Tab-separated table of C-alpha atoms in Angstrom:
chain	number	residue	atom	x	y	z
A	24	UNK	CA	-148.258	-80.122	-30.674
A	25	UNK	CA	-151.243	-81.021	-28.543
A	26	UNK	CA	-154.140	-82.681	-30.325
A	27	UNK	CA	-157.594	-81.151	-30.188
A	28	UNK	CA	-160.699	-83.144	-31.033
A	29	UNK	CA	-164.173	-82.100	-32.097
A	30	UNK	CA	-166.984	-83.998	-33.781
A	31	UNK	CA	-169.838	-83.566	-36.215
A	32	UNK	CA	-172.893	-85.750	-35.570
A	33	UNK	CA	-175.724	-86.922	-37.818
A	34	UNK	CA	-178.624	-88.276	-35.773
A	35	UNK	CA	-180.448	-91.381	-37.001
A	36	UNK	CA	-184.117	-90.673	-37.726
A	37	UNK	CA	-186.468	-92.979	-35.820
A	38	UNK	CA	-183.827	-95.493	-34.699
A	39	UNK	CA	-185.061	-99.084	-34.887
A	40	UNK	CA	-182.023	-100.627	-33.222
A	41	UNK	CA	-179.170	-99.510	-30.987
A	42	UNK	CA	-177.574	-97.103	-33.510
A	43	UNK	CA	-178.253	-93.484	-32.496
A	44	UNK	CA	-175.936	-91.416	-34.726
A	45	UNK	CA	-173.054	-91.340	-37.168
A	46	UNK	CA	-170.113	-89.099	-36.342
A	47	UNK	CA	-167.076	-87.551	-37.965
A	48	UNK	CA	-164.125	-86.799	-35.688
A	49	UNK	CA	-162.073	-83.702	-36.520
A	50	UNK	CA	-158.477	-83.552	-35.297
A	51	UNK	CA	-156.808	-80.114	-34.967
A	52	UNK	CA	-159.298	-78.742	-37.525
A	53	UNK	CA	-157.169	-80.507	-40.173
A	54	UNK	CA	-158.095	-84.182	-40.360
A	55	UNK	CA	-161.585	-85.687	-40.505
A	56	UNK	CA	-162.262	-89.354	-39.814
A	57	UNK	CA	-165.716	-90.543	-40.880
A	58	UNK	CA	-167.639	-93.590	-39.764
A	59	UNK	CA	-167.761	-93.367	-35.975
A	60	UNK	CA	-171.098	-94.453	-34.506
A	61	UNK	CA	-172.957	-93.603	-31.306
A	62	UNK	CA	-174.567	-96.800	-30.049
A	63	UNK	CA	-176.979	-97.431	-27.152
A	64	UNK	CA	-175.583	-100.450	-25.318
A	65	UNK	CA	-176.778	-102.284	-22.228
A	66	UNK	CA	-174.599	-99.952	-20.092
A	67	UNK	CA	-175.512	-96.742	-21.922
A	68	UNK	CA	-174.102	-94.866	-24.890
A	69	UNK	CA	-170.713	-95.702	-26.335
A	70	UNK	CA	-168.703	-94.703	-29.385
A	71	UNK	CA	-167.821	-97.404	-31.913
A	72	UNK	CA	-164.897	-96.847	-34.253
A	73	UNK	CA	-165.228	-97.085	-38.036
A	74	UNK	CA	-165.153	-100.670	-39.282
A	75	UNK	CA	-165.062	-102.533	-42.580
A	76	UNK	CA	-166.864	-105.811	-43.170
A	77	UNK	CA	-164.470	-108.614	-44.007
A	78	UNK	CA	-164.857	-110.903	-46.997
A	79	UNK	CA	-165.031	-114.048	-44.860
A	80	UNK	CA	-167.309	-115.046	-42.007
A	81	UNK	CA	-166.238	-116.459	-38.669
A	82	UNK	CA	-166.389	-120.192	-38.025
A	83	UNK	CA	-169.848	-119.789	-36.476
A	84	UNK	CA	-171.162	-118.025	-39.614
A	85	UNK	CA	-171.153	-114.445	-38.316
A	86	UNK	CA	-169.887	-111.489	-40.314
A	87	UNK	CA	-166.389	-110.378	-39.406
A	88	UNK	CA	-165.543	-106.668	-39.010
A	89	UNK	CA	-162.163	-104.949	-38.842
A	90	UNK	CA	-161.382	-101.567	-37.258
A	91	UNK	CA	-160.439	-98.881	-39.787
A	92	UNK	CA	-158.737	-96.727	-37.141
A	93	UNK	CA	-155.776	-98.415	-35.485
A	94	UNK	CA	-153.183	-97.145	-33.035
A	95	UNK	CA	-149.553	-98.182	-32.760
A	96	UNK	CA	-148.572	-100.099	-29.636
A	97	UNK	CA	-145.924	-97.530	-28.731
A	98	UNK	CA	-147.660	-95.665	-25.911
A	99	UNK	CA	-150.538	-97.472	-24.198
A	100	UNK	CA	-151.325	-94.530	-21.892
A	101	UNK	CA	-151.385	-92.091	-24.810
A	102	UNK	CA	-153.625	-94.419	-26.794
A	103	UNK	CA	-156.078	-94.713	-23.914
A	104	UNK	CA	-156.156	-90.926	-23.430
A	105	UNK	CA	-156.671	-90.327	-27.159
A	106	UNK	CA	-159.541	-92.828	-27.341
A	107	UNK	CA	-161.151	-91.173	-24.312
A	108	UNK	CA	-160.822	-87.712	-25.881
A	109	UNK	CA	-162.350	-88.941	-29.154
A	110	UNK	CA	-165.264	-90.581	-27.322
A	111	UNK	CA	-165.805	-87.453	-25.211
A	112	UNK	CA	-165.854	-85.200	-28.294
A	113	UNK	CA	-168.353	-87.473	-30.080
A	114	UNK	CA	-170.651	-87.844	-27.064
A	115	UNK	CA	-170.539	-84.083	-26.401
A	116	UNK	CA	-171.522	-83.371	-30.020
A	117	UNK	CA	-174.226	-86.041	-29.791
A	118	UNK	CA	-175.672	-84.455	-26.648
A	119	UNK	CA	-175.707	-81.039	-28.318
A	120	UNK	CA	-177.352	-82.486	-31.431
A	121	UNK	CA	-180.049	-84.270	-29.410
A	122	UNK	CA	-180.735	-81.065	-27.485
A	123	UNK	CA	-180.875	-79.044	-30.710
A	124	UNK	CA	-183.183	-81.577	-32.357
A	125	UNK	CA	-185.542	-81.345	-29.385
A	126	UNK	CA	-185.723	-77.590	-29.904
A	127	UNK	CA	-186.322	-78.027	-33.633
A	128	UNK	CA	-182.958	-76.507	-34.550
A	129	UNK	CA	-182.282	-78.553	-37.687
A	130	UNK	CA	-179.187	-76.558	-38.627
A	131	UNK	CA	-177.370	-77.712	-35.501
A	132	UNK	CA	-178.676	-81.290	-35.490
A	133	UNK	CA	-178.559	-82.970	-38.850
A	134	UNK	CA	-180.338	-86.293	-39.169
A	135	UNK	CA	-179.496	-89.365	-41.170
A	136	UNK	CA	-181.490	-92.326	-42.374
A	137	UNK	CA	-180.757	-95.526	-40.426
A	138	UNK	CA	-178.575	-96.812	-43.293
A	139	UNK	CA	-177.688	-93.906	-45.577
A	140	UNK	CA	-176.319	-94.628	-49.037
A	141	UNK	CA	-172.624	-95.349	-48.864
A	142	UNK	CA	-172.679	-96.111	-45.124
A	143	UNK	CA	-173.199	-99.381	-43.417
A	144	UNK	CA	-175.542	-99.727	-40.444
A	145	UNK	CA	-173.944	-99.598	-37.011
A	146	UNK	CA	-173.105	-102.790	-35.217
A	147	UNK	CA	-174.494	-103.391	-31.751
A	148	UNK	CA	-171.348	-104.958	-30.415
A	149	UNK	CA	-168.418	-103.659	-28.461
A	150	UNK	CA	-165.417	-103.056	-30.692
A	151	UNK	CA	-161.786	-103.418	-29.647
A	152	UNK	CA	-161.923	-99.730	-28.890
């Protein structure tokens, strides 16, 4: 069975930092994975995977984060293709949401506060993704 990916995007209202949106990835219209983030990096937009803050800090005193979505090491090519498809689905949904928001179509482009209740703010760092 081939996997199909789509995404739902919630734009951040008045972004103060690099975080532009939160996203939920939908796989085969059956599984939803929450917590993806669209981030504006120095080289443009990228998709960051969901992460959980660790209990301990690094030796230099920085917070430590761990990816919530992990892939087995079985098929490196398949993993790379899957990550690319996820990123493409999220960025496509983000582009549509930004375009809809510019037209005032609030039904198509939902917005979120920079740090909505129950969600942590996005991190402006490249993940292992």
